Amino acid sequence: MNDVSLREKSIVMIGFMGVGKTTIGKAVAKRLYRDFIDIDEEIEKKFNMPTSDIFTLYGEMIFRETEKEIIVQSCKQKLKIISVGGGAFLQEEIRNACLSDCIVFFLDMSWDNWKDRISLLIDSRPVLQGKNIKQIEELFNERQPIYSEHHSRVMTDNLVVDEVADYIVESLKTAWDIYEPNAG
């Protein structure tokens, strides 16, 4: 898919669960008049049940396999804004598809800021179930290296959704103007 112009490439949001990939992705999609794809939502539609039930009934392996199929397929589409689950980049095939076919934004957040969100996330995130705060922090730190492969990193600490979305849109427009100056 390398013949797709930079301006047409889909944008992928990665980062730890709960950093705001879906909310920020929707805000960016609105600003760029693009369709938004939430991969976890697509998986839930396919199974017709919430992620936590998929994990319980089918197991994480089936979830990850479905996740991979849907992401690889979504990356082949043009002009989309895609948010992937926090664990998606654990899979090399997913990383490769996103990095080669799309523009990948890593939404980063410090542990101190993220841990303030735990109470909002704990019930809906199977990966957090039954873990204490220390184990969750270990998971947070373990996952950081998988996000190191990206095209752009955005530190979201102390920023509201609109600020992050505006920053992403501005940086995309700047890149488009630099790399494809006459394509607009």
Coordinates of C-alpha atoms in Angstrom, one line a residue:
M1 CA 0.0 0.0 0.0
N2 CA 3.0 2.2 -0.3
D3 CA 1.6 4.0 -3.3
V4 CA -0.9 5.8 -1.0
S5 CA -0.1 9.4 -0.5
L6 CA 0.8 10.6 3.0
R7 CA -2.4 12.7 3.1
E8 CA -4.5 9.6 2.4
K9 CA -2.9 7.3 4.9
S10 CA -5.1 6.3 7.8
I11 CA -4.0 7.5 11.3
V12 CA -3.6 5.0 14.1
M13 CA -3.7 5.9 17.8
I14 CA -1.7 3.6 20.1
G15 CA -1.0 3.7 23.9
F16 CA -1.8 2.1 27.2
M17 CA -5.5 1.4 28.0
G18 CA -7.3 4.4 29.2
V19 CA -5.0 7.1 27.8
G20 CA -7.8 8.4 25.6
K21 CA -7.2 6.7 22.2
T22 CA -10.9 6.5 21.4
T23 CA -11.9 9.9 22.7
I24 CA -9.0 11.7 21.0
G25 CA -9.3 9.6 17.9
K26 CA -13.0 10.6 17.5
A27 CA -12.0 14.3 18.0
V28 CA -9.2 14.0 15.3
A29 CA -11.6 12.3 13.0
K30 CA -14.2 15.1 13.4
R31 CA -11.6 17.7 12.6
L32 CA -10.3 15.9 9.5
Y33 CA -13.8 14.8 8.3
R34 CA -12.7 11.2 8.4
D35 CA -14.4 8.0 9.6
F36 CA -13.4 6.7 13.0
I37 CA -12.8 3.0 13.7
D38 CA -12.5 1.7 17.2
I39 CA -10.9 -1.7 16.9
D40 CA -12.2 -3.0 20.3
E41 CA -15.7 -1.9 19.3
E42 CA -15.4 -3.8 16.0
I43 CA -14.3 -6.9 17.9
E44 CA -17.2 -6.6 20.2
K45 CA -19.6 -6.2 17.2
K46 CA -18.2 -9.4 15.7
F47 CA -18.7 -11.4 18.9
N48 CA -21.8 -9.5 19.8
M49 CA -20.6 -9.1 23.4
P50 CA -18.3 -6.9 25.5
T51 CA -14.5 -7.5 25.5
S52 CA -14.6 -8.8 29.1
D53 CA -17.0 -11.5 28.1
I54 CA -14.9 -12.4 25.0
F55 CA -11.9 -12.9 27.3
T56 CA -14.0 -15.0 29.7
L57 CA -15.8 -17.2 27.1
Y58 CA -13.2 -17.5 24.4
G59 CA -9.9 -16.5 26.0
E60 CA -7.3 -13.9 25.2
M61 CA -5.8 -15.9 22.3
I62 CA -9.0 -15.8 20.3
F63 CA -9.4 -12.1 21.1
R64 CA -5.9 -11.3 20.0
E65 CA -6.3 -13.3 16.8
T66 CA -9.5 -11.4 15.9
E67 CA -7.9 -8.1 16.8
K68 CA -5.1 -8.9 14.4
E69 CA -7.4 -9.7 11.5
I70 CA -9.5 -6.6 12.0
I71 CA -6.5 -4.2 12.4
V72 CA -4.6 -5.6 9.4
Q73 CA -7.8 -5.2 7.3
S74 CA -8.5 -1.7 8.7
C75 CA -4.9 -0.5 8.0
K76 CA -5.5 -1.2 4.3
Q77 CA -8.2 1.4 4.2
K78 CA -7.5 5.0 3.3
L79 CA -8.5 8.2 5.2
K80 CA -9.5 6.5 8.5
I81 CA -8.7 7.3 12.1
I82 CA -8.2 4.1 14.0
S83 CA -7.8 3.5 17.7
V84 CA -6.3 0.1 18.7
G85 CA -6.5 -1.6 22.1
G86 CA -3.7 -1.1 24.6
G87 CA -2.3 -4.6 24.0
A88 CA -2.5 -4.7 20.2
F89 CA 1.1 -3.6 19.6
L90 CA 2.2 -6.8 21.5
Q91 CA 1.8 -8.5 18.2
E92 CA 4.5 -7.9 15.6
E93 CA 2.2 -8.4 12.7
I94 CA -0.1 -5.6 13.9
R95 CA 2.9 -3.3 14.6
N96 CA 4.2 -3.9 11.0
A97 CA 0.8 -3.3 9.4
C98 CA 0.2 -0.1 11.3
L99 CA 3.7 1.3 10.8
S100 CA 3.9 0.5 7.1
D101 CA 0.4 1.4 6.0
C102 CA -0.6 4.2 8.4
I103 CA 0.7 7.1 10.4
V104 CA 1.0 6.0 14.1
F105 CA 0.6 8.4 17.0
F106 CA 1.6 7.2 20.4
L107 CA -0.5 8.8 23.1
D108 CA 1.7 8.8 26.1
M109 CA 0.9 9.5 29.7
S110 CA 2.9 9.3 32.9
W111 CA 2.0 6.7 35.5
D112 CA 1.1 9.4 38.0
N113 CA -1.5 10.9 35.7
W114 CA -2.7 7.5 34.5
K115 CA -3.3 6.0 37.9
D116 CA -5.9 8.7 38.7
R117 CA -8.0 7.0 36.0
I118 CA -8.0 3.5 37.5
S119 CA -11.3 3.7 39.2
L120 CA -13.0 4.6 35.8
L121 CA -11.3 1.7 34.0
I122 CA -11.0 -1.2 36.3
D123 CA -14.5 -2.8 35.6
S124 CA -14.3 -2.7 31.8
R125 CA -10.7 -3.8 31.3
P126 CA -10.2 -7.6 31.6
V127 CA -6.4 -7.2 31.7
L128 CA -6.7 -5.2 35.0
Q129 CA -9.1 -7.7 36.7
G130 CA -7.8 -9.1 40.0
K131 CA -4.6 -7.0 39.9
N132 CA -3.4 -4.7 42.7
I133 CA -2.0 -1.3 42.1
K134 CA 1.6 -2.6 42.1
Q135 CA 0.8 -5.2 39.5
I136 CA -1.0 -2.7 37.4
E137 CA 2.0 -0.4 37.5
E138 CA 4.2 -3.3 36.5
L139 CA 1.9 -3.9 33.5
F140 CA 2.0 -0.2 32.6
N141 CA 5.8 -0.2 32.6
E142 CA 6.1 -3.5 30.8
R143 CA 3.9 -2.2 28.0
Q144 CA 5.8 1.0 27.4
P145 CA 8.5 -0.5 25.1
I146 CA 5.9 -1.9 22.7
Y147 CA 4.8 1.6 22.0
S148 CA 8.3 2.8 21.2
E149 CA 7.7 2.1 17.5
H150 CA 5.6 5.0 16.2
H151 CA 5.8 8.0 13.9
S152 CA 4.9 10.6 16.5
R153 CA 4.6 10.7 20.3
V154 CA 2.2 13.0 22.1
M155 CA 2.6 13.5 25.8
T156 CA -1.0 14.0 27.0
D157 CA -0.4 14.8 30.7
N158 CA -2.5 17.7 31.9
L159 CA -3.9 18.3 28.4
V160 CA -7.6 18.2 27.6
V161 CA -8.9 16.2 24.6
D162 CA -9.3 19.2 22.3
E163 CA -5.7 20.3 23.0
V164 CA -4.3 16.9 22.1
A165 CA -6.6 16.6 19.0
D166 CA -5.6 20.1 17.8
Y167 CA -1.9 19.3 18.3
I168 CA -2.2 16.0 16.2
V169 CA -4.1 17.7 13.4
E170 CA -1.6 20.6 13.3
S171 CA 1.3 18.2 13.2
L172 CA -0.3 16.2 10.4
K173 CA -1.0 19.3 8.3
T174 CA 2.6 20.5 8.8
A175 CA 4.0 17.1 7.7
W176 CA 1.6 17.0 4.7
D177 CA 2.8 20.5 3.7
I178 CA 6.4 19.5 4.0
Y179 CA 6.3 16.1 2.3
E180 CA 3.6 16.8 -0.2
P181 CA 3.5 20.5 -0.7
N182 CA 1.3 20.7 -3.8
A183 CA -1.1 17.8 -3.0
G184 CA -3.7 19.8 -1.0

